[in-house]
mmCIF file of C-alpha atoms and ligand atoms in Angstrom:
data_model
loop_
_atom_site.group_PDB
_atom_site.id
_atom_site.type_symbol
_atom_site.label_atom_id
_atom_site.label_comp_id
_atom_site.label_asym_id
_atom_site.label_seq_id
_atom_site.Cartn_x
_atom_site.Cartn_y
_atom_site.Cartn_z
ATOM 1 C CA MET A 1 9.727 -1.191 -35.981
ATOM 2 C CA SER A 2 8.456 -4.647 -36.145
ATOM 3 C CA GLN A 3 6.024 -5.263 -39.009
ATOM 4 C CA PRO A 4 3.219 -8.279 -39.579
ATOM 5 C CA VAL A 5 4.392 -10.110 -42.370
ATOM 6 C CA PRO A 6 1.840 -10.285 -45.218
ATOM 7 C CA SER A 7 0.384 -13.195 -46.007
ATOM 8 C CA PRO A 8 -2.042 -13.348 -48.703
ATOM 9 C CA ALA A 9 -4.668 -15.059 -46.248
ATOM 10 C CA ALA A 10 -3.941 -11.243 -43.993
ATOM 11 C CA PRO A 11 -6.361 -8.857 -44.346
ATOM 12 C CA LEU A 12 -5.940 -5.676 -45.896
ATOM 13 C CA ALA A 13 -3.243 -3.444 -44.104
ATOM 14 C CA ASN A 14 -1.281 -0.740 -43.470
ATOM 15 C CA ALA A 15 2.066 -1.850 -42.913
ATOM 16 C CA PRO A 16 2.399 -5.024 -44.789
ATOM 17 C CA LEU A 17 1.629 -2.682 -47.710
ATOM 18 C CA ILE A 18 3.629 -0.321 -47.366
ATOM 19 C CA GLN A 19 6.337 -2.473 -46.684
ATOM 20 C CA LYS A 20 5.617 -3.792 -49.905
ATOM 21 C CA ALA A 21 5.678 -0.356 -51.250
ATOM 22 C CA ARG A 22 8.928 0.464 -50.350
ATOM 23 C CA SER A 23 10.844 -2.162 -51.960
ATOM 24 C CA HIS A 24 9.002 -1.726 -55.690
ATOM 25 C CA LEU A 25 8.154 1.723 -56.073
ATOM 26 C CA LEU A 26 10.126 4.818 -56.789
ATOM 27 C CA GLN A 27 11.411 6.834 -53.960
ATOM 28 C CA ASN A 28 10.311 9.923 -55.570
ATOM 29 C CA TYR A 29 7.425 10.777 -53.050
ATOM 30 C CA LYS A 30 7.680 12.297 -49.134
ATOM 31 C CA GLN A 31 3.871 10.136 -48.605
ATOM 32 C CA GLN A 32 2.598 9.908 -45.712
ATOM 33 C CA PRO A 33 2.199 6.212 -44.184
ATOM 34 C CA ILE A 34 -1.598 5.172 -44.937
ATOM 35 C CA VAL A 35 -2.969 3.772 -47.838
ATOM 36 C CA LEU A 36 -6.451 4.512 -48.808
ATOM 37 C CA VAL A 37 -9.044 1.723 -49.905
ATOM 38 C CA ARG A 38 -11.937 3.681 -49.455
ATOM 39 C CA GLY A 39 -13.747 6.507 -50.568
ATOM 40 C CA ARG A 40 -17.360 8.919 -50.140
ATOM 41 C CA GLY A 41 -17.534 11.928 -50.192
ATOM 42 C CA THR A 42 -15.069 13.589 -47.900
ATOM 43 C CA ARG A 43 -14.178 10.747 -45.973
ATOM 44 C CA VAL A 44 -11.522 7.785 -46.598
ATOM 45 C CA TRP A 45 -10.775 5.042 -45.308
ATOM 46 C CA ASP A 46 -7.234 3.301 -45.021
ATOM 47 C CA ALA A 47 -5.866 -0.493 -44.688
ATOM 48 C CA ASP A 48 -6.056 -0.655 -41.173
ATOM 49 C CA GLY A 49 -9.741 0.767 -41.337
ATOM 50 C CA ARG A 50 -9.632 3.919 -40.205
ATOM 51 C CA GLU A 51 -11.558 6.590 -41.114
ATOM 52 C CA TYR A 52 -10.227 10.049 -41.969
ATOM 53 C CA LEU A 53 -11.684 13.564 -42.779
ATOM 54 C CA ASP A 54 -10.293 14.183 -46.331
ATOM 55 C CA LEU A 55 -9.505 17.968 -46.745
ATOM 56 C CA ILE A 56 -6.926 17.690 -49.767
ATOM 57 C CA GLY A 57 -8.895 15.397 -52.016
ATOM 58 C CA GLY A 58 -6.580 13.495 -54.443
ATOM 59 C CA VAL A 59 -4.189 17.114 -54.103
ATOM 60 C CA ALA A 60 -7.464 18.789 -54.937
ATOM 61 C CA THR A 61 -8.877 16.672 -57.628
ATOM 62 C CA CYS A 62 -11.486 14.703 -56.469
ATOM 63 C CA ALA A 63 -13.505 18.240 -56.172
ATOM 64 C CA LEU A 64 -17.022 16.649 -55.883
ATOM 65 C CA GLY A 65 -15.259 14.520 -53.366
ATOM 66 C CA HIS A 66 -14.716 10.967 -53.442
ATOM 67 C CA CYS A 67 -17.433 8.773 -55.784
ATOM 68 C CA HIS A 68 -19.760 11.320 -56.325
ATOM 69 C CA PRO A 69 -22.344 9.482 -57.442
ATOM 70 C CA ASP A 70 -23.487 11.572 -60.864
ATOM 71 C CA VAL A 71 -19.494 10.787 -62.000
ATOM 72 C CA VAL A 72 -19.880 7.704 -61.052
ATOM 73 C CA ALA A 73 -22.566 6.744 -63.325
ATOM 74 C CA ALA A 74 -21.648 8.717 -66.230
ATOM 75 C CA ALA A 75 -17.758 6.979 -66.241
ATOM 76 C CA HIS A 76 -19.467 3.509 -65.344
ATOM 77 C CA ALA A 77 -22.129 4.417 -68.181
ATOM 78 C CA GLN A 78 -19.169 5.130 -70.591
ATOM 79 C CA LEU A 79 -17.068 2.312 -69.711
ATOM 80 C CA ASP A 80 -20.080 0.346 -70.883
ATOM 81 C CA THR A 81 -19.738 1.524 -74.451
ATOM 82 C CA LEU A 82 -16.431 2.937 -75.595
ATOM 83 C CA TRP A 83 -12.989 3.560 -74.141
ATOM 84 C CA HIS A 84 -10.944 5.100 -76.417
ATOM 85 C CA VAL A 85 -10.345 5.821 -79.889
ATOM 86 C CA SER A 86 -7.901 8.411 -80.056
ATOM 87 C CA ASN A 87 -7.953 11.312 -81.928
ATOM 88 C CA ALA A 88 -7.784 10.207 -85.648
ATOM 89 C CA PHE A 89 -11.488 10.097 -85.159
ATOM 90 C CA TYR A 90 -13.992 12.279 -83.380
ATOM 91 C CA SER A 91 -15.939 10.959 -79.652
ATOM 92 C CA GLN A 92 -18.972 12.845 -78.508
ATOM 93 C CA PRO A 93 -18.164 12.787 -74.889
ATOM 94 C CA SER A 94 -14.818 15.337 -76.207
ATOM 95 C CA ILE A 95 -16.743 17.313 -77.793
ATOM 96 C CA ASP A 96 -19.761 18.321 -75.480
ATOM 97 C CA LEU A 97 -16.686 18.735 -73.099
ATOM 98 C CA ALA A 98 -15.036 21.100 -75.391
ATOM 99 C CA ALA A 99 -18.549 23.000 -76.056
ATOM 100 C CA GLN A 100 -18.944 23.311 -72.095
ATOM 101 C CA LEU A 101 -16.007 24.694 -71.543
ATOM 102 C CA CYS A 102 -16.033 27.317 -74.036
ATOM 103 C CA GLU A 103 -19.465 27.816 -72.685
ATOM 104 C CA TRP A 104 -18.114 28.760 -69.249
ATOM 105 C CA SER A 105 -14.915 29.991 -69.460
ATOM 106 C CA GLY A 106 -15.863 31.975 -72.442
ATOM 107 C CA LEU A 107 -12.409 30.910 -74.503
ATOM 108 C CA SER A 108 -13.732 29.383 -77.870
ATOM 109 C CA ARG A 109 -11.298 26.323 -78.687
ATOM 110 C CA ALA A 110 -10.243 23.279 -76.309
ATOM 111 C CA PHE A 111 -7.880 20.987 -76.697
ATOM 112 C CA PHE A 112 -7.335 17.591 -74.562
ATOM 113 C CA CYS A 113 -4.324 16.016 -72.981
ATOM 114 C CA ASN A 114 -3.730 13.869 -69.388
ATOM 115 C CA SER A 115 -2.563 16.177 -67.241
ATOM 116 C CA GLY A 116 -1.530 19.147 -65.817
ATOM 117 C CA ALA A 117 2.256 19.370 -67.375
ATOM 118 C CA GLU A 118 0.864 18.376 -70.594
ATOM 119 C CA ALA A 119 -1.778 21.225 -70.264
ATOM 120 C CA ASN A 120 0.682 24.057 -70.022
ATOM 121 C CA GLU A 121 3.315 21.975 -72.255
ATOM 122 C CA ALA A 122 0.262 22.885 -74.674
ATOM 123 C CA LEU A 123 0.341 26.797 -73.645
ATOM 124 C CA LEU A 124 3.822 27.030 -74.254
ATOM 125 C CA LYS A 125 3.973 25.406 -77.270
ATOM 126 C CA LEU A 126 0.956 27.526 -78.470
ATOM 127 C CA ALA A 127 2.783 30.696 -77.310
ATOM 128 C CA ARG A 128 6.005 29.820 -79.575
ATOM 129 C CA LYS A 129 4.060 29.229 -82.200
ATOM 130 C CA ALA A 130 1.743 31.839 -82.590
ATOM 131 C CA MET A 131 4.909 34.248 -82.381
ATOM 132 C CA LYS A 132 6.414 32.688 -85.299
ATOM 133 C CA ASP A 133 3.107 33.049 -86.846
ATOM 134 C CA ARG A 134 2.838 36.844 -86.178
ATOM 135 C CA GLY A 135 6.504 37.256 -87.758
ATOM 136 C CA HIS A 136 7.894 37.008 -84.424
ATOM 137 C CA PRO A 137 10.315 34.400 -84.387
ATOM 138 C CA GLU A 138 12.403 36.529 -82.178
ATOM 139 C CA ARG A 139 9.767 36.310 -79.529
ATOM 140 C CA PHE A 140 10.099 32.731 -77.593
ATOM 141 C CA GLU A 141 10.546 33.991 -74.118
ATOM 142 C CA VAL A 142 8.163 33.003 -71.409
ATOM 143 C CA ILE A 143 8.102 34.899 -67.872
ATOM 144 C CA THR A 144 6.721 33.224 -65.281
ATOM 145 C CA PHE A 145 6.904 33.457 -61.385
ATOM 146 C CA GLU A 146 8.960 33.086 -58.244
ATOM 147 C CA ARG A 147 7.200 30.299 -56.409
ATOM 148 C CA SER A 148 5.093 29.131 -59.628
ATOM 149 C CA PHE A 149 4.140 25.842 -60.071
ATOM 150 C CA HIS A 150 3.742 25.024 -63.482
ATOM 151 C CA GLY A 151 4.412 20.757 -63.257
ATOM 152 C CA ARG A 152 7.266 18.043 -63.585
ATOM 153 C CA THR A 153 8.329 17.984 -67.355
ATOM 154 C CA LEU A 154 11.527 19.379 -68.439
ATOM 155 C CA ALA A 155 9.507 22.491 -69.790
ATOM 156 C CA THR A 156 7.095 22.896 -67.329
ATOM 157 C CA VAL A 157 9.781 22.176 -64.287
ATOM 158 C CA THR A 158 11.791 25.193 -65.870
ATOM 159 C CA ALA A 159 8.628 27.679 -66.259
ATOM 160 C CA THR A 160 8.163 26.708 -62.044
ATOM 161 C CA GLY A 161 10.256 29.440 -60.271
ATOM 162 C CA GLN A 162 11.346 27.053 -57.532
ATOM 163 C CA PRO A 163 15.105 26.128 -57.835
ATOM 164 C CA LYS A 164 14.550 22.887 -55.881
ATOM 165 C CA TYR A 165 12.954 21.355 -58.587
ATOM 166 C CA HIS A 166 15.715 22.445 -60.937
ATOM 167 C CA ALA A 167 18.202 20.759 -58.707
ATOM 168 C CA GLY A 168 20.602 18.112 -60.537
ATOM 169 C CA PHE A 169 17.929 18.340 -63.911
ATOM 170 C CA GLU A 170 20.425 20.903 -65.716
ATOM 171 C CA PRO A 171 20.914 21.604 -68.512
ATOM 172 C CA LEU A 172 17.545 23.201 -68.665
ATOM 173 C CA PRO A 173 15.262 24.325 -71.451
ATOM 174 C CA ALA A 174 15.988 27.280 -72.737
ATOM 175 C CA GLY A 175 13.453 30.502 -73.112
ATOM 176 C CA PHE A 176 12.434 30.846 -69.293
ATOM 177 C CA LYS A 177 12.575 33.972 -66.976
ATOM 178 C CA HIS A 178 11.558 34.308 -63.204
ATOM 179 C CA ILE A 179 10.034 38.136 -61.556
ATOM 180 C CA PRO A 180 8.889 38.355 -58.127
ATOM 181 C CA TYR A 181 4.418 37.632 -58.049
ATOM 182 C CA GLY A 182 2.029 40.316 -57.806
ATOM 183 C CA ASP A 183 4.992 42.457 -58.805
ATOM 184 C CA LEU A 184 3.644 44.859 -61.510
ATOM 185 C CA ASP A 185 6.876 46.654 -61.968
ATOM 186 C CA ALA A 186 8.767 44.031 -62.672
ATOM 187 C CA ALA A 187 6.551 42.597 -64.964
ATOM 188 C CA ARG A 188 7.218 45.932 -67.286
ATOM 189 C CA ALA A 189 10.601 45.525 -66.699
ATOM 190 C CA ALA A 190 11.070 41.944 -67.622
ATOM 191 C CA VAL A 191 8.894 42.198 -70.620
ATOM 192 C CA GLY A 192 11.618 42.795 -73.550
ATOM 193 C CA PRO A 193 12.237 42.380 -77.217
ATOM 194 C CA THR A 194 12.587 38.316 -77.016
ATOM 195 C CA THR A 195 8.859 37.958 -74.682
ATOM 196 C CA ALA A 196 6.138 35.581 -75.631
ATOM 197 C CA ALA A 197 4.101 35.362 -73.075
ATOM 198 C CA ILE A 198 3.683 35.982 -69.225
ATOM 199 C CA LEU A 199 2.424 32.659 -67.292
ATOM 200 C CA VAL A 200 0.768 32.840 -63.868
ATOM 201 C CA GLU A 201 -1.407 31.311 -61.679
ATOM 202 C CA PRO A 202 -4.374 33.622 -60.107
ATOM 203 C CA ILE A 203 -3.751 31.768 -56.786
ATOM 204 C CA GLN A 204 -0.385 29.959 -55.888
ATOM 205 C CA GLY A 205 -1.368 27.087 -55.218
ATOM 206 C CA GLU A 206 1.512 24.512 -54.264
ATOM 207 C CA GLY A 207 3.581 27.759 -53.863
ATOM 208 C CA GLY A 208 1.840 27.822 -50.633
ATOM 209 C CA VAL A 209 -1.473 29.647 -50.969
ATOM 210 C CA ARG A 210 -0.503 33.272 -52.306
ATOM 211 C CA VAL A 211 -3.390 35.218 -53.452
ATOM 212 C CA ALA A 212 -2.808 36.909 -56.032
ATOM 213 C CA PRO A 213 -2.932 40.978 -55.393
ATOM 214 C CA GLU A 214 -6.810 41.764 -56.981
ATOM 215 C CA GLY A 215 -6.091 43.526 -60.075
ATOM 216 C CA PHE A 216 -3.046 41.781 -61.035
ATOM 217 C CA LEU A 217 -3.702 39.768 -63.452
ATOM 218 C CA LYS A 218 -5.947 42.744 -64.924
ATOM 219 C CA GLY A 219 -2.412 45.167 -64.983
ATOM 220 C CA LEU A 220 -0.690 42.150 -66.879
ATOM 221 C CA ARG A 221 -3.727 41.899 -69.612
ATOM 222 C CA ALA A 222 -2.972 45.249 -69.860
ATOM 223 C CA LEU A 223 0.583 44.650 -70.052
ATOM 224 C CA CYS A 224 0.752 41.561 -72.848
ATOM 225 C CA ASP A 225 -1.912 43.565 -75.035
ATOM 226 C CA GLU A 226 0.306 46.894 -74.811
ATOM 227 C CA LYS A 227 3.392 44.486 -76.060
ATOM 228 C CA GLY A 228 2.036 42.462 -78.170
ATOM 229 C CA ILE A 229 2.185 39.244 -76.016
ATOM 230 C CA LEU A 230 0.044 36.345 -75.162
ATOM 231 C CA LEU A 231 -1.578 36.441 -71.243
ATOM 232 C CA LEU A 232 -1.145 32.886 -69.997
ATOM 233 C CA VAL A 233 -3.323 31.439 -67.277
ATOM 234 C CA ASP A 234 -2.472 28.435 -65.511
ATOM 235 C CA GLU A 235 -5.939 27.009 -63.698
ATOM 236 C CA ILE A 236 -5.025 23.877 -62.921
ATOM 237 C CA GLN A 237 -5.474 24.327 -59.632
ATOM 238 C CA THR A 238 -7.810 27.313 -59.380
ATOM 239 C CA GLY A 239 -10.119 26.094 -62.118
ATOM 240 C CA MET A 240 -13.326 24.761 -61.944
ATOM 241 C CA GLY A 241 -14.789 26.594 -59.305
ATOM 242 C CA ARG A 242 -12.092 26.083 -56.308
ATOM 243 C CA THR A 243 -11.941 29.756 -55.417
ATOM 244 C CA GLY A 244 -15.866 29.831 -55.890
ATOM 245 C CA ILE A 245 -15.769 31.430 -59.410
ATOM 246 C CA PRO A 246 -15.393 29.261 -62.340
ATOM 247 C CA PHE A 247 -11.678 30.029 -63.297
ATOM 248 C CA GLY A 248 -10.180 32.576 -60.735
ATOM 249 C CA PHE A 249 -9.249 34.754 -64.094
ATOM 250 C CA MET A 250 -12.354 36.031 -63.767
ATOM 251 C CA ARG A 251 -11.982 37.834 -60.131
ATOM 252 C CA ASP A 252 -10.343 40.420 -62.644
ATOM 253 C CA GLY A 253 -13.056 40.495 -65.696
ATOM 254 C CA ILE A 254 -10.306 39.779 -68.078
ATOM 255 C CA LEU A 255 -9.952 36.995 -70.291
ATOM 256 C CA PRO A 256 -6.558 35.320 -71.078
ATOM 257 C CA ASP A 257 -5.315 34.330 -74.371
ATOM 258 C CA ALA A 258 -4.987 30.767 -73.195
ATOM 259 C CA VAL A 259 -5.397 28.905 -70.067
ATOM 260 C CA SER A 260 -4.885 25.216 -68.508
ATOM 261 C CA MET A 261 -6.886 23.410 -66.635
ATOM 262 C CA ALA A 262 -6.962 19.852 -64.937
ATOM 263 C CA LYS A 263 -6.999 18.697 -61.251
ATOM 264 C CA ALA A 264 -10.582 18.895 -60.664
ATOM 265 C CA LEU A 265 -11.926 18.683 -64.003
ATOM 266 C CA GLY A 266 -12.203 14.549 -64.028
ATOM 267 C CA ASN A 267 -12.942 14.391 -60.387
ATOM 268 C CA GLY A 268 -10.115 12.149 -59.962
ATOM 269 C CA LEU A 269 -9.943 10.892 -63.590
ATOM 270 C CA PRO A 270 -6.751 11.918 -66.038
ATOM 271 C CA ILE A 271 -7.777 14.495 -68.205
ATOM 272 C CA GLY A 272 -6.208 18.203 -68.551
ATOM 273 C CA ALA A 273 -7.090 20.866 -70.982
ATOM 274 C CA MET A 274 -5.847 24.272 -73.040
ATOM 275 C CA LEU A 275 -8.850 26.651 -73.650
ATOM 276 C CA CYS A 276 -7.057 29.245 -75.763
ATOM 277 C CA ARG A 277 -9.074 32.024 -78.212
ATOM 278 C CA GLU A 278 -9.900 32.062 -81.634
ATOM 279 C CA ASP A 279 -7.130 33.817 -83.587
ATOM 280 C CA VAL A 280 -4.513 32.198 -81.169
ATOM 281 C CA GLY A 281 -5.776 28.676 -81.483
ATOM 282 C CA ALA A 282 -5.336 28.754 -85.400
ATOM 283 C CA SER A 283 -1.644 28.263 -84.211
ATOM 284 C CA LEU A 284 -2.074 24.808 -83.621
ATOM 285 C CA SER A 285 -2.939 23.576 -87.505
ATOM 286 C CA PRO A 286 -3.874 20.145 -88.457
ATOM 287 C CA GLY A 287 -0.440 18.324 -87.187
ATOM 288 C CA SER A 288 1.281 20.590 -84.924
ATOM 289 C CA HIS A 289 0.244 18.951 -81.620
ATOM 290 C CA GLY A 290 -1.202 15.919 -80.006
ATOM 291 C CA SER A 291 -2.005 13.611 -77.377
ATOM 292 C CA THR A 292 -2.650 9.705 -77.892
ATOM 293 C CA PHE A 293 -4.802 9.654 -74.670
ATOM 294 C CA GLY A 294 -5.958 13.167 -74.923
ATOM 295 C CA GLY A 295 -10.268 13.332 -75.052
ATOM 296 C CA ASN A 296 -10.291 9.814 -73.498
ATOM 297 C CA LEU A 297 -13.619 8.640 -73.643
ATOM 298 C CA VAL A 298 -13.985 8.211 -69.657
ATOM 299 C CA ALA A 299 -12.726 10.711 -68.602
ATOM 300 C CA ALA A 300 -14.337 13.585 -71.239
ATOM 301 C CA ALA A 301 -17.687 11.967 -69.567
ATOM 302 C CA ALA A 302 -16.400 11.793 -66.186
ATOM 303 C CA ALA A 303 -15.457 15.519 -66.706
ATOM 304 C CA ASN A 304 -18.840 16.600 -68.091
ATOM 305 C CA ALA A 305 -20.468 14.908 -65.841
ATOM 306 C CA VAL A 306 -18.323 17.093 -63.198
ATOM 307 C CA LEU A 307 -19.511 20.288 -65.176
ATOM 308 C CA LYS A 308 -22.706 19.219 -65.010
ATOM 309 C CA VAL A 309 -22.596 19.638 -60.955
ATOM 310 C CA ILE A 310 -20.844 22.974 -60.804
ATOM 311 C CA ARG A 311 -22.580 24.968 -63.070
ATOM 312 C CA GLN A 312 -26.025 24.024 -61.494
ATOM 313 C CA PRO A 313 -27.322 27.635 -60.457
ATOM 314 C CA GLY A 314 -26.597 28.347 -56.769
ATOM 315 C CA PHE A 315 -23.460 25.486 -56.732
ATOM 316 C CA LEU A 316 -21.010 27.722 -56.645
ATOM 317 C CA GLN A 317 -22.422 30.118 -54.306
ATOM 318 C CA GLU A 318 -22.505 27.527 -51.558
ATOM 319 C CA VAL A 319 -18.642 27.142 -52.442
ATOM 320 C CA VAL A 320 -17.989 31.007 -51.582
ATOM 321 C CA ALA A 321 -20.375 30.315 -48.698
ATOM 322 C CA LYS A 322 -18.322 27.294 -47.035
ATOM 323 C CA GLY A 323 -15.261 29.092 -47.880
ATOM 324 C CA GLU A 324 -15.752 31.683 -46.220
ATOM 325 C CA TYR A 325 -16.731 29.612 -43.151
ATOM 326 C CA PHE A 326 -13.824 27.400 -43.109
ATOM 327 C CA LEU A 327 -11.605 30.273 -43.535
ATOM 328 C CA ALA A 328 -13.517 32.827 -40.671
ATOM 329 C CA GLY A 329 -13.281 29.734 -38.325
ATOM 330 C CA LEU A 330 -9.619 29.000 -39.161
ATOM 331 C CA LYS A 331 -8.529 32.683 -38.637
ATOM 332 C CA ALA A 332 -10.581 32.519 -35.017
ATOM 333 C CA LEU A 333 -8.992 30.206 -33.618
ATOM 334 C CA GLN A 334 -5.296 31.210 -34.761
ATOM 335 C CA GLY A 335 -6.323 33.812 -32.094
ATOM 336 C CA ARG A 336 -6.604 31.240 -29.678
ATOM 337 C CA LEU A 337 -3.309 29.348 -30.733
ATOM 338 C CA PRO A 338 -0.145 29.731 -28.464
ATOM 339 C CA ALA A 339 1.218 33.331 -29.967
ATOM 340 C CA GLY A 340 3.487 32.758 -33.497
ATOM 341 C CA ARG A 341 1.557 29.203 -33.867
ATOM 342 C CA LEU A 342 -0.291 29.560 -36.729
ATOM 343 C CA VAL A 343 1.587 32.513 -38.657
ATOM 344 C CA GLU A 344 -1.115 32.899 -41.539
ATOM 345 C CA VAL A 345 -4.726 31.863 -42.968
ATOM 346 C CA ARG A 346 -4.308 32.427 -45.996
ATOM 347 C CA GLY A 347 -7.271 31.644 -49.181
ATOM 348 C CA ARG A 348 -10.002 31.634 -51.259
ATOM 349 C CA GLY A 349 -13.024 29.508 -51.954
ATOM 350 C CA LEU A 350 -12.063 26.040 -50.790
ATOM 351 C CA LEU A 351 -8.555 26.354 -51.201
ATOM 352 C CA VAL A 352 -6.769 27.088 -48.275
ATOM 353 C CA GLY A 353 -3.216 27.540 -46.329
ATOM 354 C CA LEU A 354 -1.955 27.604 -42.896
ATOM 355 C CA GLU A 355 1.383 29.117 -42.997
ATOM 356 C CA MET A 356 3.092 27.271 -39.360
ATOM 357 C CA ASP A 357 5.712 28.050 -37.173
ATOM 358 C CA ARG A 358 7.435 25.008 -38.131
ATOM 359 C CA ASP A 359 7.854 22.502 -41.525
ATOM 360 C CA ALA A 360 4.387 21.237 -42.616
ATOM 361 C CA PRO A 361 5.182 17.873 -42.962
ATOM 362 C CA GLN A 362 5.067 17.239 -38.879
ATOM 363 C CA VAL A 363 2.024 19.150 -38.685
ATOM 364 C CA LEU A 364 0.271 17.128 -40.875
ATOM 365 C CA ALA A 365 1.599 14.016 -39.529
ATOM 366 C CA ARG A 366 -0.583 14.919 -35.894
ATOM 367 C CA LEU A 367 -3.184 16.162 -38.512
ATOM 368 C CA ARG A 368 -3.609 12.668 -39.777
ATOM 369 C CA GLU A 369 -3.177 11.154 -36.361
ATOM 370 C CA GLY A 370 -6.293 13.262 -35.242
ATOM 371 C CA GLY A 371 -8.544 12.593 -38.270
ATOM 372 C CA VAL A 372 -7.793 15.106 -40.639
ATOM 373 C CA LEU A 373 -5.727 14.857 -44.105
ATOM 374 C CA GLY A 374 -4.059 17.785 -45.845
ATOM 375 C CA ASN A 375 -0.806 18.370 -47.193
ATOM 376 C CA ALA A 376 2.376 20.489 -47.616
ATOM 377 C CA ALA A 377 2.574 23.538 -50.405
ATOM 378 C CA GLY A 378 5.757 24.311 -49.428
ATOM 379 C CA GLU A 379 7.674 24.006 -46.237
ATOM 380 C CA ARG A 380 6.219 25.616 -43.377
ATOM 381 C CA THR A 381 2.340 25.588 -45.175
ATOM 382 C CA VAL A 382 -0.487 22.962 -44.834
ATOM 383 C CA ARG A 383 -2.895 23.293 -47.639
ATOM 384 C CA PHE A 384 -6.917 21.862 -47.860
ATOM 385 C CA ALA A 385 -8.208 21.760 -50.649
ATOM 386 C CA PRO A 386 -11.692 19.824 -49.211
ATOM 387 C CA PRO A 387 -14.209 18.681 -51.800
ATOM 388 C CA PHE A 388 -16.757 21.650 -52.805
ATOM 389 C CA THR A 389 -19.271 18.940 -51.217
ATOM 390 C CA VAL A 390 -18.000 19.083 -48.199
ATOM 391 C CA THR A 391 -20.677 20.299 -45.289
ATOM 392 C CA ARG A 392 -20.826 22.656 -42.452
ATOM 393 C CA GLU A 393 -20.380 19.807 -39.806
ATOM 394 C CA GLU A 394 -17.594 17.968 -41.583
ATOM 395 C CA LEU A 395 -16.298 21.258 -41.740
ATOM 396 C CA ASP A 396 -16.709 21.937 -37.401
ATOM 397 C CA GLU A 397 -15.746 18.199 -37.236
ATOM 398 C CA SER A 398 -12.183 19.245 -38.933
ATOM 399 C CA LEU A 399 -12.323 22.712 -37.498
ATOM 400 C CA ALA A 400 -12.202 21.191 -33.962
ATOM 401 C CA ILE A 401 -9.578 18.874 -35.165
ATOM 402 C CA ILE A 402 -7.632 20.911 -36.158
ATOM 403 C CA GLU A 403 -7.793 23.417 -32.882
ATOM 404 C CA ARG A 404 -7.363 20.405 -31.189
ATOM 405 C CA VAL A 405 -3.931 18.641 -32.763
ATOM 406 C CA LEU A 406 -2.452 23.042 -33.477
ATOM 407 C CA THR A 407 -3.008 23.725 -29.386
ATOM 408 C CA ALA A 408 -1.200 20.207 -28.277
ATOM 409 C CA LEU A 409 1.895 20.435 -30.978
HETATM 410 C C1 PLP B 501 -0.867 20.339 -59.965
HETATM 411 C C2 PLP B 501 -0.302 21.401 -60.972
HETATM 412 C C3 PLP B 501 0.277 21.639 -62.033
HETATM 413 C C4 PLP B 501 1.196 20.183 -62.630
HETATM 414 O O1 PLP B 501 -0.255 19.208 -62.469
HETATM 415 P P1 PLP B 501 0.246 17.752 -62.779
HETATM 416 O O2 PLP B 501 -0.901 17.071 -63.814
HETATM 417 O O3 PLP B 501 0.389 17.197 -61.790
HETATM 418 O O4 PLP B 501 1.241 17.582 -64.239
HETATM 419 C C5 PLP B 501 0.657 22.621 -62.957
HETATM 420 N N1 PLP B 501 0.434 23.628 -62.461
HETATM 421 C C6 PLP B 501 -0.539 23.725 -61.387
HETATM 422 C C7 PLP B 501 -1.108 25.106 -61.107
HETATM 423 C C8 PLP B 501 -0.763 22.688 -59.807
HETATM 424 O O5 PLP B 501 -1.310 22.870 -59.459
#
């Protein structure tokens, strides 16, 4: 394939930038071959000037769409005031954010970091420390689920129940056990004298958008209470209203001991958080855990603005309504496609997976050519996580493109 030679005077274009990327970026991602240069709401533009409906929004981070005016204003104001002070000092954006998140989640304490994996690291360290403080140093193991995804650091990738992410990185840290998702009997059988906690996603996002059976988290809560271990919930993808309720665990009417969150929290600015109950939180005493960039003022100011929008009365009802509308539209088109092409439509709120009869990357390439962006969640599942601000017209436009593309595959 011949590619234009880049020159300093050349206007932005995909091909020369991608050529440069292939020379210098670590080749650890399977990137779609476009360079995105601008975004507004649900729409993004690539370096060739082509427009797309972005139904994946920074992999579920840009929950209020690209460049939401309230978030832009909050981040700009903070950029002009003070960027970072570290945790050697207090700062107002992180104090306000902690208060908002505790009030909204029902948990009592907040710790800030910069990514999902770091938030899960905080959960794992909290579980071990809390068990030691309770006089159970032998309880160090964390039970997680097959097909789960918890991050890429050595501990969180080991927590991740997908062998493909472990390959080549052995020896893995000790203290993790994977069991089938949605199976309470398996969970009961797995808890032993060395178990410290169970870590669970309300919906397995990266693992293929698999929704836990209703009551699963409630059953896990009861099991953890009975055994004196912690229930940790990974809300990195499902939190912040993604499923139409503030946090996925609320569907089962339970309160976990601690939760992690990240993706949508900063609408694309890097910020993660670990929220926990008062009693377990006391285990992470002064000096026991930390993060230099955690609580960064610009990221926290953006997150405060995100929460303010999402917590407006009626906002999440709209997420529920639009999610139902999108899912119903996808299920209806499933019936119009050649039999077996779209194997299953799964999801809740604005987190949707289409399990296809073929590998997801081929489908994603056709969708992109048609003007719709998604990403892969597991081998054959196309994932959509549109912004909460998506309009019904944009969903209709997307459904028409998806139908045309999937029909012509
Ligand atoms: C994205 C994700 C993570 C990892 O977050 P990073 O910010 O990439 O470290 C962990 N758990 C779940 C459920 C996720 O969706």
